[in-house]
GROMACS .gro file of C-alpha atoms in nm:
model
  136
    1UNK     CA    1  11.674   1.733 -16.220
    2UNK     CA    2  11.590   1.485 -16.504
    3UNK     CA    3  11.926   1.255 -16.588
    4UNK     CA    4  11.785   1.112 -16.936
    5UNK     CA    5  12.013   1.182 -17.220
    6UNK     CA    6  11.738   1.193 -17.500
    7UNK     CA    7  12.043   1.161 -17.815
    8UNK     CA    8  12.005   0.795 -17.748
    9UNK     CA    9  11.687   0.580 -17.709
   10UNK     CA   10  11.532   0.473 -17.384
   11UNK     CA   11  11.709   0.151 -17.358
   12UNK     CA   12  12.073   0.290 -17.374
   13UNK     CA   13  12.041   0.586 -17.063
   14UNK     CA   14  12.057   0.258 -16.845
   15UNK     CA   15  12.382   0.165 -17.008
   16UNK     CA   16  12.497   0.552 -16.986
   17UNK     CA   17  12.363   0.595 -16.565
   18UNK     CA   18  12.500   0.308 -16.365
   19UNK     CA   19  12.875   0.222 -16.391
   20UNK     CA   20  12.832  -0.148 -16.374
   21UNK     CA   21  12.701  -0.366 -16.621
   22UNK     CA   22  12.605  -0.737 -16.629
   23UNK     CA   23  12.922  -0.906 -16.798
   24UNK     CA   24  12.812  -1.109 -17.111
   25UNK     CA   25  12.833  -1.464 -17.114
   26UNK     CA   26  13.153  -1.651 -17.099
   27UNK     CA   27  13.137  -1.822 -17.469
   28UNK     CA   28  13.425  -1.984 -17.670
   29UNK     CA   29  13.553  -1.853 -17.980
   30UNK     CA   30  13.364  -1.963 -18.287
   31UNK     CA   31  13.586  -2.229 -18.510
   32UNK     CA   32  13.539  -2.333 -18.859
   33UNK     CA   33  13.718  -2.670 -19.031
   34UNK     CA   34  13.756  -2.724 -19.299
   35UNK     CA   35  13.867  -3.009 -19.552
   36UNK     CA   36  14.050  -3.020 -19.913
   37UNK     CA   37  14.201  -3.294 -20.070
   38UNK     CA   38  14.621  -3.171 -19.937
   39UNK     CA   39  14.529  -3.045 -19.599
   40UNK     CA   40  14.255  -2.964 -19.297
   41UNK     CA   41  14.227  -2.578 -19.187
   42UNK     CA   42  14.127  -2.465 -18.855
   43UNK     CA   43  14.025  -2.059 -18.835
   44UNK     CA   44  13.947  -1.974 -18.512
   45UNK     CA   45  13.746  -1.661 -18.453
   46UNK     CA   46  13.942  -1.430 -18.193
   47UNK     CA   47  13.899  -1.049 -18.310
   48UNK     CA   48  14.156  -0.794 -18.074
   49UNK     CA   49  14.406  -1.106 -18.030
   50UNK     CA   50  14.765  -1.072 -18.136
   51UNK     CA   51  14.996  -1.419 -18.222
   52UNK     CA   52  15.148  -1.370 -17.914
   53UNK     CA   53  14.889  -1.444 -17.703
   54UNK     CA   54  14.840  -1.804 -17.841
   55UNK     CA   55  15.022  -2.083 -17.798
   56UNK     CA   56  15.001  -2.390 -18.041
   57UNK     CA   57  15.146  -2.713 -17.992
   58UNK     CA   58  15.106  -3.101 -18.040
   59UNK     CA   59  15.072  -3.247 -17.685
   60UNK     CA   60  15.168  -3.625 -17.538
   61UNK     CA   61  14.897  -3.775 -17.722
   62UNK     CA   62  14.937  -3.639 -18.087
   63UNK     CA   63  14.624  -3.431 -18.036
   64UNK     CA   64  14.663  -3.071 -18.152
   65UNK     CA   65  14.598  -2.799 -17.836
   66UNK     CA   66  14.546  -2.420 -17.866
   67UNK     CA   67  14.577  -2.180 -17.610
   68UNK     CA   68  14.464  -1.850 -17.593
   69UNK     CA   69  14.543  -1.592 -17.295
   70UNK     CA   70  14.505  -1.183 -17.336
   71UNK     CA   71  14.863  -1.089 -17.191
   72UNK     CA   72  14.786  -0.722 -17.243
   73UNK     CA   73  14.707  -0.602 -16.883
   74UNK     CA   74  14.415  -0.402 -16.791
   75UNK     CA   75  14.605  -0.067 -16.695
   76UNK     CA   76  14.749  -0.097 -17.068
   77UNK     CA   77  14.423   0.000 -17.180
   78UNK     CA   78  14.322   0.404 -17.227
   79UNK     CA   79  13.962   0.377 -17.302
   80UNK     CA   80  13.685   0.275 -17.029
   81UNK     CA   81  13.427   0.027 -17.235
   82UNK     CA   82  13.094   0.059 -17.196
   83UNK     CA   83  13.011  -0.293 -17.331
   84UNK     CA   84  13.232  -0.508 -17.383
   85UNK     CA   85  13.162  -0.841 -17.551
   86UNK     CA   86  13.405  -0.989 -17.773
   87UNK     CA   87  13.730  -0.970 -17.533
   88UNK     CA   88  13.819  -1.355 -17.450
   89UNK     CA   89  14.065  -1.345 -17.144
   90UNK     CA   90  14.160  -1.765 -17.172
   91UNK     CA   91  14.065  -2.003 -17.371
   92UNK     CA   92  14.207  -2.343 -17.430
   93UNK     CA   93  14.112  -2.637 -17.668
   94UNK     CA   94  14.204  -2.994 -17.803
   95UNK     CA   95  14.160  -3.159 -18.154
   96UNK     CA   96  14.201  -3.455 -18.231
   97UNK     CA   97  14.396  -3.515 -18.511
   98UNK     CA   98  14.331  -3.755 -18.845
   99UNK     CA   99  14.602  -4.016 -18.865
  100UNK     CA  100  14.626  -3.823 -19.202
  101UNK     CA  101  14.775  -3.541 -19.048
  102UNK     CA  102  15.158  -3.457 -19.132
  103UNK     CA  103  15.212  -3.331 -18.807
  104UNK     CA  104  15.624  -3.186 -18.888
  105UNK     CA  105  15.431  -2.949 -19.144
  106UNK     CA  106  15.156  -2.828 -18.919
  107UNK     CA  107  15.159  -2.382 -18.989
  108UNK     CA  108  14.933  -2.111 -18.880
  109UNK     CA  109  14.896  -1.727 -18.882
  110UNK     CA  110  14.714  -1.494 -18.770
  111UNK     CA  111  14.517  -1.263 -18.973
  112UNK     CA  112  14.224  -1.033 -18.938
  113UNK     CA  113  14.130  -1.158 -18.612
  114UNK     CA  114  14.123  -1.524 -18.753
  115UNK     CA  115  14.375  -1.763 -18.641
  116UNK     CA  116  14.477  -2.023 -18.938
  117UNK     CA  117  14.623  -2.364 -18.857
  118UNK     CA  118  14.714  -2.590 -19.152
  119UNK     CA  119  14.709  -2.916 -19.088
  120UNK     CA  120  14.872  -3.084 -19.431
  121UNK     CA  121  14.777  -3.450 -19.492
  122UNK     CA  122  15.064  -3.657 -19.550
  123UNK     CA  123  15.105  -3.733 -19.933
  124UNK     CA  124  15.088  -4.096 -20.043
  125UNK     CA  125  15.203  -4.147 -20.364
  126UNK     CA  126  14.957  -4.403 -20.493
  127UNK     CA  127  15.134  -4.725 -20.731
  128UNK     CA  128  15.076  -4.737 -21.059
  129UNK     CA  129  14.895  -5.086 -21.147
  130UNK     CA  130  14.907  -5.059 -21.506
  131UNK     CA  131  15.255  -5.189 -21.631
  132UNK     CA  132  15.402  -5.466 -21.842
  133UNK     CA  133  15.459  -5.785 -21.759
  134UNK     CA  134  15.797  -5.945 -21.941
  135UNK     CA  135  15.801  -6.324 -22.007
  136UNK     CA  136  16.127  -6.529 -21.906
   0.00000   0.00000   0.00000
């Protein structure tokens, strides 16, 4: 008996007649940064990720560390994926911060699949130079 399933193209019945697939490869999330004159913002790319399964902190050396684990367990899940491609199970990484940084005003959310750190920059208030001089 012939097995193709002709609905798809050729190159999917391999997908549809074997149960195991070649995992794609391991990459880390993609991360933008970017720079205004108040602040630095870090997005970080992590689509099917919930807040709770990051963990954000300033370590011993001032640097700023993000973690990333998937807590939901596999059972959890009802659907079996085919592919599956953008599903990060850890991921872990360390910026080093601007001496800039006002790091008791560090935020972030999470939105969209985008995690947002703000990073403020601490405000200076510049001196004025102009002034008058009084005689004695």
């Amino acid at each position: 008996m012939y097995s193709r399933n002709f609905w798809f193209p050729e190159v999917f019945n391999d997908f549809f007649d074997h149960n195991v697939m070649t995992p794609a490869r391991a990459t880390a999330p993609a991360i933008n940064v970017l720079e205004t004159p108040t602040a630095y913002r870090v997005e970080l790319a992590a689509p099917g990720m919930r807040k709770e399964d990051f963990n954000i902190n300033i370590n011993q050396d001032g640097n700023l560390s993000i973690k990333m684990e998937n807590k939901r367990k596999q059972e959890e899940e009802k659907a079996h994926y085919l592919r599956r491609e953008f599903s990060y199970a850890t991921y872990e990484q360390t910026l080093i911060l601007p001496d800039e940084v006002d790091k008791s005003k560090i935020s972030a959310r999470m939105s969209d699949g985008v995690l947002t750190v703000n990073l403020p920059k601490i405000q200076v208030e510049e001196q004025k130079i102009a002034r008058e001089i009084g005689i004695e």
